[in-house]
Coordinates of C-alpha atoms and ligand atoms in Angstrom, one line a residue:
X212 CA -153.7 116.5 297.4
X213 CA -155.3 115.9 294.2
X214 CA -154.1 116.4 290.3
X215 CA -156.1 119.2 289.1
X216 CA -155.5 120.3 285.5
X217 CA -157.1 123.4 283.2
X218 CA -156.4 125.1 280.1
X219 CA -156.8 128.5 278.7
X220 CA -157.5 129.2 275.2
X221 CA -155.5 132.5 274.1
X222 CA -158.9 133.6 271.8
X223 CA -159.4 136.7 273.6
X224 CA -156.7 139.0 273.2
X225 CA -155.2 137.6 276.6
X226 CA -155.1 140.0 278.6
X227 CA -157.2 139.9 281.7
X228 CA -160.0 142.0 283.4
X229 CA -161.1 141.9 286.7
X230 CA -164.0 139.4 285.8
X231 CA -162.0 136.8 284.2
X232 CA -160.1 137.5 287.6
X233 CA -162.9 136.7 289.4
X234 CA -164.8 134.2 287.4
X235 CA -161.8 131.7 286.5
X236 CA -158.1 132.5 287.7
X237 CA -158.9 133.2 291.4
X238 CA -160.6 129.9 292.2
X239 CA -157.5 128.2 290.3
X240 CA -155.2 129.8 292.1
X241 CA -156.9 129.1 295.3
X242 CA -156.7 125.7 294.0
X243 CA -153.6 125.7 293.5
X244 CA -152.4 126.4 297.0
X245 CA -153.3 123.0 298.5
X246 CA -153.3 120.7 295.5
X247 CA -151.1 119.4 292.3
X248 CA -151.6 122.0 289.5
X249 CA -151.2 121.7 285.8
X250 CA -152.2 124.8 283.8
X251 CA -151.5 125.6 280.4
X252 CA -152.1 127.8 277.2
X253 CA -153.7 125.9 274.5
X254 CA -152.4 127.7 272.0
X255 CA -153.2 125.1 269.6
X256 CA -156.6 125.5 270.6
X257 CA -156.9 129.1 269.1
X258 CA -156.2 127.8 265.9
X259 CA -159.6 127.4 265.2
X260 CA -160.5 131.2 264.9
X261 CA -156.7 132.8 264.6
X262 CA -155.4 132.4 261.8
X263 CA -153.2 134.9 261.6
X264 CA -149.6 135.1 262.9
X265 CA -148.9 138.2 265.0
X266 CA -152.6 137.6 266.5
X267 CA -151.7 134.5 267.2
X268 CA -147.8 135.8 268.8
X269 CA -149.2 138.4 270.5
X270 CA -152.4 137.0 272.2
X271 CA -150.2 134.0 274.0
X272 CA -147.0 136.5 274.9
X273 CA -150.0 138.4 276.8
X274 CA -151.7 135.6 277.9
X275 CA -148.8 134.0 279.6
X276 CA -147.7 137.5 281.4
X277 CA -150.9 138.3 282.2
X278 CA -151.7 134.8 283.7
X279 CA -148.1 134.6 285.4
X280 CA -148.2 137.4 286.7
X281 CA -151.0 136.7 288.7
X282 CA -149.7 133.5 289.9
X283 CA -146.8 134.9 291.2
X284 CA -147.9 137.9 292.7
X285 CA -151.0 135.5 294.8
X286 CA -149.0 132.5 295.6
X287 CA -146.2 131.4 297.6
X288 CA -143.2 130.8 295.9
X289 CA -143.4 127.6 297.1
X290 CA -146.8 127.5 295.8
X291 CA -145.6 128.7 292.6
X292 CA -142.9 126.2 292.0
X293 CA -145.1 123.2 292.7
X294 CA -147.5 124.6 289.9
X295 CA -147.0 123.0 286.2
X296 CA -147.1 126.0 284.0
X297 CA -146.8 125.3 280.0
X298 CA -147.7 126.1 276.6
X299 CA -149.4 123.0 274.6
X300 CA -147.4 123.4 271.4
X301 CA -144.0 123.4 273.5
X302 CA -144.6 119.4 274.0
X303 CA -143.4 118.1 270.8
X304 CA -146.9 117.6 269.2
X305 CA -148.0 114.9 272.2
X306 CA -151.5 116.3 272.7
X307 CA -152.1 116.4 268.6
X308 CA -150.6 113.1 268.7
X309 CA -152.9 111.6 271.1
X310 CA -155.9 113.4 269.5
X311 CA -154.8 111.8 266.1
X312 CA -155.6 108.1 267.9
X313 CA -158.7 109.4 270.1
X314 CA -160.5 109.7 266.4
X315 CA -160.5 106.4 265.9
X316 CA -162.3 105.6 268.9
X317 CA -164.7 109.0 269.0
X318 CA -168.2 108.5 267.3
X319 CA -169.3 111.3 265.0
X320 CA -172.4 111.8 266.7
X321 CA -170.5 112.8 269.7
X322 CA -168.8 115.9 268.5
X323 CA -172.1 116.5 266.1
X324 CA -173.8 116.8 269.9
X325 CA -171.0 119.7 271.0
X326 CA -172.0 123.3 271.8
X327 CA -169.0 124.8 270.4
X328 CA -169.8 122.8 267.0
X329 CA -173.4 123.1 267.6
X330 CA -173.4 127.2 268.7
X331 CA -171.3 127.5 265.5
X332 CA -173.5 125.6 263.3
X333 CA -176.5 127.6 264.3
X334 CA -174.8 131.0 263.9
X335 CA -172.7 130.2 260.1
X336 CA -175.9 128.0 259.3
X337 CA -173.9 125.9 256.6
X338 CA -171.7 123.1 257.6
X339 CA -169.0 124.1 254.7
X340 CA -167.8 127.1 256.5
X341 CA -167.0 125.2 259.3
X342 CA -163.6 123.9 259.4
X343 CA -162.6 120.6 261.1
X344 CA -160.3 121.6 263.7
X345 CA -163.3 123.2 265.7
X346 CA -165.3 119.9 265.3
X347 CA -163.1 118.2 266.1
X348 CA -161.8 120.3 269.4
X349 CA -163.3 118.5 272.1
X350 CA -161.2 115.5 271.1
X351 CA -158.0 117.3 271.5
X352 CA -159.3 118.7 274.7
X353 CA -159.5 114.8 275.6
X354 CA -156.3 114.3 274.8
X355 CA -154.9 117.4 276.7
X356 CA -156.7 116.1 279.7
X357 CA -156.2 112.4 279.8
X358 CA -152.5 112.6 278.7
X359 CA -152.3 113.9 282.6
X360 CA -154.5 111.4 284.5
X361 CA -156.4 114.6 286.2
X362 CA -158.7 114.3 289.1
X363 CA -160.2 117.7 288.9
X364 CA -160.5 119.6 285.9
X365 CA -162.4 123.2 287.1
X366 CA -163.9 124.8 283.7
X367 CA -166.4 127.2 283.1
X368 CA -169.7 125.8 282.6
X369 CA -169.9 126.1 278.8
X370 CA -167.0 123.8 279.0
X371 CA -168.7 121.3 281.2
X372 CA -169.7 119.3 278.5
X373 CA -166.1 118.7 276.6
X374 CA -164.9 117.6 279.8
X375 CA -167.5 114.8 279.8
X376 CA -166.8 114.1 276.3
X377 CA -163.4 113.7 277.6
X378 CA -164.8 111.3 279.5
X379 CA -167.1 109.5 277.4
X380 CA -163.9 109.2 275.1
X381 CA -161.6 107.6 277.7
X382 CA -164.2 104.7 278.9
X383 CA -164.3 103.9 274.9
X384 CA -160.8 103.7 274.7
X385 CA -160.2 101.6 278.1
X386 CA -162.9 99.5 276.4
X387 CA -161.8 98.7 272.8
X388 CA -158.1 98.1 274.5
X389 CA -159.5 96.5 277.4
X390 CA -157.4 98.4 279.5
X391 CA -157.9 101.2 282.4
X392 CA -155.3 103.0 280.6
X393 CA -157.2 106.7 281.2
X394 CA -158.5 107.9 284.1
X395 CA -162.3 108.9 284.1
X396 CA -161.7 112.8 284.5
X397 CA -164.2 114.8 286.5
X398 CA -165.6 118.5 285.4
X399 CA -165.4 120.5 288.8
X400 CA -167.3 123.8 288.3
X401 CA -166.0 126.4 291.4
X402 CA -169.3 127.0 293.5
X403 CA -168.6 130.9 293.5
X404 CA -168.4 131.3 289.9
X405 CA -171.2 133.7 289.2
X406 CA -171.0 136.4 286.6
X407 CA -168.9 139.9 286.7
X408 CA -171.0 142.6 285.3
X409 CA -169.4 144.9 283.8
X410 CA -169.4 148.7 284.6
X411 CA -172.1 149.5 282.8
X412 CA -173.8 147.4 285.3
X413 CA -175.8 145.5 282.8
X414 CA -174.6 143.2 280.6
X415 CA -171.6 140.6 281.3
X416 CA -167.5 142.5 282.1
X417 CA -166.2 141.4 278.7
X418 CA -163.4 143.0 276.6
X419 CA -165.5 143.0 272.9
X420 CA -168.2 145.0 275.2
X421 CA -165.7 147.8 276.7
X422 CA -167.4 147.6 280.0
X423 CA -164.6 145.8 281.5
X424 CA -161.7 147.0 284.8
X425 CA -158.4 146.3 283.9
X426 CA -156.2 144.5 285.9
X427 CA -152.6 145.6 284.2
X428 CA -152.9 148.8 282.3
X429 CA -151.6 151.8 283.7
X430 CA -153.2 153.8 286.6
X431 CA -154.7 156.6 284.5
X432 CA -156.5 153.7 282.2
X433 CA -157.7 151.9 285.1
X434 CA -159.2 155.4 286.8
X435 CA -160.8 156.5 284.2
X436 CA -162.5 152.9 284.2
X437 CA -163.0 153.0 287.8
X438 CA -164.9 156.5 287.2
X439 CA -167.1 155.7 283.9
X440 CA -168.5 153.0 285.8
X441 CA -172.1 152.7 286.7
X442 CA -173.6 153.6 290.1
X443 CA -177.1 155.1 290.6
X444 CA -178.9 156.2 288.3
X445 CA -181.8 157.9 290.7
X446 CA -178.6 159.9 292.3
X447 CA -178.2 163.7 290.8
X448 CA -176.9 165.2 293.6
X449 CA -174.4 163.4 296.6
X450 CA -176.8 164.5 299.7
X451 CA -179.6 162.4 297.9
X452 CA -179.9 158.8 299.1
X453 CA -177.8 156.3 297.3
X454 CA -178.9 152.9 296.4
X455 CA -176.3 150.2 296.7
X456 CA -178.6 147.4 295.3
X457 CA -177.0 147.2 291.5
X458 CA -174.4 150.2 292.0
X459 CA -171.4 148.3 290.4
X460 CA -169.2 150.3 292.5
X461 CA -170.8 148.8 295.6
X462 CA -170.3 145.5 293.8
X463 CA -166.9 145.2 292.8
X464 CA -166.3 146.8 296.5
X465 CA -167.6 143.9 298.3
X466 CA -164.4 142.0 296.0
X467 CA -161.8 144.3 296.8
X468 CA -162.3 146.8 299.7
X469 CA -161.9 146.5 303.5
X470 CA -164.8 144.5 304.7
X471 CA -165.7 147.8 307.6
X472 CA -164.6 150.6 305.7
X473 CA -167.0 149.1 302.4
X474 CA -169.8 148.9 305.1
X475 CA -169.5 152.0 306.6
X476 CA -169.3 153.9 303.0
X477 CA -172.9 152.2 302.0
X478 CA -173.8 153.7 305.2
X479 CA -173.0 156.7 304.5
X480 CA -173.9 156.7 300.9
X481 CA -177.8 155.2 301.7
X482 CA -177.9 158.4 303.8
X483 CA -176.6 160.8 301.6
X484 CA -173.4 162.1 303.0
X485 CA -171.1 160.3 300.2
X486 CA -170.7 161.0 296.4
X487 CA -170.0 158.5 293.8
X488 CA -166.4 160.2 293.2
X489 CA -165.7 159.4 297.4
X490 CA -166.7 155.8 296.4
X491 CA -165.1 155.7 293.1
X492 CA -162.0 156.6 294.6
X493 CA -162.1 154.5 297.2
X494 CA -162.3 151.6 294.8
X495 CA -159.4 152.7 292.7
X496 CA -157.3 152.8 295.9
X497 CA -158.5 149.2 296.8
X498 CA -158.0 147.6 293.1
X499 CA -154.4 148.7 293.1
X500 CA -153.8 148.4 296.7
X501 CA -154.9 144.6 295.9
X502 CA -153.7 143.8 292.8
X503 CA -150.3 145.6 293.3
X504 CA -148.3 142.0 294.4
X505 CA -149.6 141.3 290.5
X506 CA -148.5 144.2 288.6
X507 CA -145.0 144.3 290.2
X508 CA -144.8 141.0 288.8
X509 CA -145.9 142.0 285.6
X510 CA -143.4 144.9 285.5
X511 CA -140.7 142.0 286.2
X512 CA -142.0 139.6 284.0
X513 CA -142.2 142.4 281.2
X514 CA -138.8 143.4 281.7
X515 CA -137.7 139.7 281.7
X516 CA -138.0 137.7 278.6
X517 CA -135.5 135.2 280.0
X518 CA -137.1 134.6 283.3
X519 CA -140.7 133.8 281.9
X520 CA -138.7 131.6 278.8
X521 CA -137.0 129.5 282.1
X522 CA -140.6 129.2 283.8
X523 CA -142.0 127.8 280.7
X524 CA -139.1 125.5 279.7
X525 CA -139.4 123.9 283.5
X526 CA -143.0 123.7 283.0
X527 CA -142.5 121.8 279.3
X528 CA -140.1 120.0 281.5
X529 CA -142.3 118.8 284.1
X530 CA -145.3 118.1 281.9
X531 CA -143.4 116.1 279.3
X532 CA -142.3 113.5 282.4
X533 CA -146.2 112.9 283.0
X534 CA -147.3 113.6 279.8
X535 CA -144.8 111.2 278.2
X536 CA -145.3 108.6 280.1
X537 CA -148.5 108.4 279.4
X538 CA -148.3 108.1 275.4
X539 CA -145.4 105.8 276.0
X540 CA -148.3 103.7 277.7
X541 CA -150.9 104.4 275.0
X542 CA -148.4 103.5 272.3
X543 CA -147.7 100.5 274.0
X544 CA -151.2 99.4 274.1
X545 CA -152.8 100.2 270.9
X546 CA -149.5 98.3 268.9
X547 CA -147.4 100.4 267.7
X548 CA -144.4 99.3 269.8
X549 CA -143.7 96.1 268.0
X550 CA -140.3 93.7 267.4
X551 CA -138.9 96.3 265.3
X552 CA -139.6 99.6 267.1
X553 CA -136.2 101.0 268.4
X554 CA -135.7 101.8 272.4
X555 CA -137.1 104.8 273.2
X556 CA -134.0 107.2 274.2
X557 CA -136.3 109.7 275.6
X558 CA -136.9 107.9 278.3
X559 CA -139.5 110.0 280.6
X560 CA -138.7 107.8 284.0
X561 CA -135.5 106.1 284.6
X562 CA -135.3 103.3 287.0
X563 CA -133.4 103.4 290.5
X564 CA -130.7 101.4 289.0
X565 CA -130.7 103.5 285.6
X566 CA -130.0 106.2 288.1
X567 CA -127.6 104.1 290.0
X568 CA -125.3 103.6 286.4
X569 CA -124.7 107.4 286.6
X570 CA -120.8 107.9 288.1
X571 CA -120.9 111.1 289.7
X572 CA -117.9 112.4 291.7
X573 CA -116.3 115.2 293.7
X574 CA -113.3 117.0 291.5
X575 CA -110.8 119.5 292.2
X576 CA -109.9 122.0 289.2
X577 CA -106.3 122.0 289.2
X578 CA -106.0 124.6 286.1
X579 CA -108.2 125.8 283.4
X580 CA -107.7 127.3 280.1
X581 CA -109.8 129.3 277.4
X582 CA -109.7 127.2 273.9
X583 CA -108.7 130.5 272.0
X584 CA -110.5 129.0 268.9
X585 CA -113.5 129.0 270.3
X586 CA -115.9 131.3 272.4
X587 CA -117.1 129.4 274.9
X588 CA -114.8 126.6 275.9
X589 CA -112.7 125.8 279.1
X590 CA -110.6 123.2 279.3
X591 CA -110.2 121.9 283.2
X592 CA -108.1 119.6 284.3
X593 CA -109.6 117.8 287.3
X594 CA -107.9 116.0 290.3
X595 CA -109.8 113.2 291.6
X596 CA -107.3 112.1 294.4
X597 CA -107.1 108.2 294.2
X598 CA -109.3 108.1 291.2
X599 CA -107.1 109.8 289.3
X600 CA -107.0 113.2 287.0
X601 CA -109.4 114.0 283.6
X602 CA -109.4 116.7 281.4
X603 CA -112.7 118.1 281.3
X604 CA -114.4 120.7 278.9
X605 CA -116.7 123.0 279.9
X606 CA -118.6 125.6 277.4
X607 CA -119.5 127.9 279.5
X608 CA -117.6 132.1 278.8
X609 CA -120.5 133.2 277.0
X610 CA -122.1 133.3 280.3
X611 CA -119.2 135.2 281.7
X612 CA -117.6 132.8 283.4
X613 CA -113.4 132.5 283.1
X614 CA -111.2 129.7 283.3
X615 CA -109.8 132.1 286.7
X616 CA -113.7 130.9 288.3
X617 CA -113.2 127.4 288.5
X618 CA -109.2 126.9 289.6
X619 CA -108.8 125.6 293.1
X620 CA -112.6 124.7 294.1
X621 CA -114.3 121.6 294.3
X622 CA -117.3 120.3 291.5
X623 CA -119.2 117.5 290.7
X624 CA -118.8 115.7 287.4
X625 CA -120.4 113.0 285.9
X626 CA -117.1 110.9 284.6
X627 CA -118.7 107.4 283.1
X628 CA -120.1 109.7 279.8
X629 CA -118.7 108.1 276.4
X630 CA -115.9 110.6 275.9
X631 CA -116.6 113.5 273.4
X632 CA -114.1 115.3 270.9
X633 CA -114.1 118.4 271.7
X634 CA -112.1 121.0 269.2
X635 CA -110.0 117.5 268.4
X636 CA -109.8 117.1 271.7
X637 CA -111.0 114.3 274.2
X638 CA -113.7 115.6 276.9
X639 CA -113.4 113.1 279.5
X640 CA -116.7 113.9 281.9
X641 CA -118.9 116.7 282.2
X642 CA -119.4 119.0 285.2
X643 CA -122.8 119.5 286.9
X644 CA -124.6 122.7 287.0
X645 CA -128.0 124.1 287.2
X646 CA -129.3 126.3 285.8
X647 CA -130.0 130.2 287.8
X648 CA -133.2 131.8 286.8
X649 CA -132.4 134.2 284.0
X650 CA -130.5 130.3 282.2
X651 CA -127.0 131.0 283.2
X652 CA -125.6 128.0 284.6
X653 CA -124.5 128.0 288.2
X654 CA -122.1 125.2 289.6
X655 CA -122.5 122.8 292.0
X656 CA -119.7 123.2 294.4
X657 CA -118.6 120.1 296.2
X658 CA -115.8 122.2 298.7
X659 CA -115.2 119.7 301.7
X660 CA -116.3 116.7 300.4
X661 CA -113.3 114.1 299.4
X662 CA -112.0 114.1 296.2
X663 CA -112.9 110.8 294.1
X664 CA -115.9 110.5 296.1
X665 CA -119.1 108.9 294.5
X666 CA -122.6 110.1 294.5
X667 CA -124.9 107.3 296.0
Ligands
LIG838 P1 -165.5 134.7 277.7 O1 -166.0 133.8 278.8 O2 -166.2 136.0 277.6 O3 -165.3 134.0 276.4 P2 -162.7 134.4 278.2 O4 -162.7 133.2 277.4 O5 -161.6 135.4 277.9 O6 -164.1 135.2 278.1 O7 -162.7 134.0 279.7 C1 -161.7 133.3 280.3 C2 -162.3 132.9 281.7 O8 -162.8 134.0 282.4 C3 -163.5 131.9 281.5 O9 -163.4 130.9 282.4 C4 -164.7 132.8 281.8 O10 -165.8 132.0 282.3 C5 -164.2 133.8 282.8 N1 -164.9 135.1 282.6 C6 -164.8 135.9 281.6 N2 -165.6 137.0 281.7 C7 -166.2 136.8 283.0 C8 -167.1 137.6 283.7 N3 -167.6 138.8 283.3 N4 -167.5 137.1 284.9 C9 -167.0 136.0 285.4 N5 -166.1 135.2 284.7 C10 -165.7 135.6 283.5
LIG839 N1 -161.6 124.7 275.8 C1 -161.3 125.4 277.0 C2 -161.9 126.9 277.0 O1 -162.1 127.4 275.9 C3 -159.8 125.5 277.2 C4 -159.2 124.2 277.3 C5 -158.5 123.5 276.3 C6 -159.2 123.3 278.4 N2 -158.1 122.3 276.7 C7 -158.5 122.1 278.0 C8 -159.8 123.4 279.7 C9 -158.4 121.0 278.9 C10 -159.6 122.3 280.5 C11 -158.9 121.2 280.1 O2 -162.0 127.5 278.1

């Protein structure tokens, strides 16, 4: 299994057509099946051309359900859940903060040699109108992709050569530190990326261009798009013989449609005995038929501001322990730990015996009763048989839960915290929960097991 990591500028408007489907997000998520995945939204990224802030909102809230939705609908959800999903700005300013230290060991002439710079240059012709943050992109892509020790990182070709800048960047820094702190990352550029055209069948499927199939819009948009689009332009009447070669129905067909049925309908079309709207329909049929996994999950995802905050807040979650670790490393290196830095509370790892410090035991909730002053707490007193009784708060009714839940059942509870006032009063422990997909805690129950008992 390798560590494969990619990110995703929200420039565009974020949603997706079927040829960013096909070009980018497809061979990812086939990636993503088999290996470790990390995948985020550089939102900071887009700062170089948005500057404005409901673009900027509403490109990335589209951009995330658009990109989720097609994750969830293709993979497992096992596949899913293995898959590191996050936004760049949720990390506490780690990838700006490693960029911030890459400058010092990034030569000018590097970033003076990169397309987006270079492209930029050439079309704005004066240097002036150019603002930093694009120059000085590629190193912040470095830091997004070293921060993560990547094996793999599958971009689009124009984006081949900030990955090797990435690269270039990390052997200077493992230089001038002497240390093989980053690993060398490698561009990976999926063999079946070719070009979408779009349904005017001749310039490339691109939203600025309107020639583009979408992948969530509703069924009228995406039939009417399905039906402007370009087939054969010899073709006046459906007995005459069809060309396939360059009919973009034909194209997109080979994509989506049933491998016979597609082959028997360029039979019949080369012969005459189809129409375009037989074809057209057929297509329509196949794009939802494949997509509709997707666009349920959209519908959900839509619907579900909570579910895709909890899937980006595990994301942040899992990132930051890799992500952390890394600039706790880099911090280390370059100097600035030194006798006077403080510990670092946020530790990203913990040790075995860290872990092992942690008391953790099996209580029964003998009563339980709702602090009238305030909305959310429950105080529970806790049997734990020869270890003796605590009272516990919990702050839990604005999730609907009562005192009446917890009375009589068994729950874990972590009882060697430093004790917390509470309303005035002593919290002695803190029970265990985890949190249910939509954030409302759900508890651990620990019915059967022996009261006292310790976690080990
Ligand atoms: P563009 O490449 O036009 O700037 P985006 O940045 O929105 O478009 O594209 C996101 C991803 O989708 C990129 O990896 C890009 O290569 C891919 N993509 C976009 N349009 C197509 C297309 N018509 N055919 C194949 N891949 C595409
Ligand atoms: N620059 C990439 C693009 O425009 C997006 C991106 C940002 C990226 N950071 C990355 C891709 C890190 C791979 C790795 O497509």
């Amino acid at each position: 299994m390798k560590r494969i990591l990619s990110g995703i500028t929200p420039s565009g408007d974020g949603t997706l057509h079927i040829g960013n489907y096909l070009g980018a997000v497809k061979q990812f998520i086939d990636m993503a099946r088999t290996n470790e995945c990390f995948l985020f939204v550089a939102d900071y990224h887009a700062l170089t051309t948005i500057q404005n802030k409901g673009q900027l909102q509403k490109n990335v809230e589209a951009l995330i359900l658009n990109e989720l939705s097609l994750l969830k609908g293709f993979l497992t959800p096992e596949e899913f859940n293995r898959l590191v999903f996050y936004r760049q700005s949720d990390l506490e300013g780690l990838h700006p903060e490693l960029q911030t230290i890459l400058n010092n060991v990034t030569p000018l002439g590097l970033l003076k040699r990169a397309h987006a710079y270079k492209d930029k240059l050439a079309k704005e012709t004066v240097e002036d109108d150019i603002n930093v943050g694009l120059f000085s992109y590629p190193i912040l892509m470095a830091a997004d992709i070293l921060l993560y020790k990547p094996d793999l990182v599958p971009v689009g070709k124009d984006q081949k050569q900030h990955v090797e800048i990435a690269r270039d960047v990390a052997e200077r820094f493992n230089r001038v530190f002497n240390k093989q702190l980053f690993k060398l990352p490698e561009p990976f550029i999926p063999e079946s990326v070719a070009t979408v055209l779009g349904t005017d069948g001749k310039r490339k499927m691109s939203k600025s261009l309107g020639n583009i199939i979408s992948i969530f819009e509703s069924e009228e948009v995406i039939k009417k798009q399905v039906m402007g689009t370009y087939t054969d332009p010899t073709r006046a009447h459906a007995t005459d013989l069809g060309h396939i070669e360059g009919n973009m129905v034909f194209t997109y067909l080979d994509f989506f449609g049933e491998k016979e049925k597609v082959n028997q309908m360029k039979k019949a079309y080369g012969e005459g005995q189809i129409g375009d709207i037989e074809v057209k329909q057929y297509l329509y049929e196949s794009l939802l038929h494949y997509f509709t996994p997707a666009r349920k999950q959209y519908d959900e995802l839509k619907n579900n501001p909570e579910l895709v905050k909890e899937i980006l807040s595990q994301g942040k979650e899992k990132a930051m322990m890799i992500a952390g670790t890394t600039m706790k490393e880099v911090r280390e290196t370059i100097g600035l730990v030194n006798a006077y830095s403080s510990q670092d509370k946020k530790k990203s790892t913990i040790t075995i015996d860290d872990f092992g410090s942690v008391d953790i035991r099996v209580g029964k909730v003998e009563t339980a009763e709702h602090i009238e002053k305030s909305e959310k707490l429950i105080r529970l007193h806790v049997d734990f048989g020869a270890f003796g009784k605590r009272i516990i708060f919990t702050g839990v009714r604005q999730f609907g839960y009562t005192g009446e839940y917890f009375i009589g059942k068994q729950f874990f509870f972590v009882v060697n915290l430093q004790y917390r006032k509470m309303m005035g009063e002593e919290s002695q422990g803190m029970i265990m929960a985890v949190d249910s997909m939509d954030g409302k805690p759900l508890f651990i129950s620990g019915e059967t097991l022996p009261l006292g008992s310790r976690i080990r």
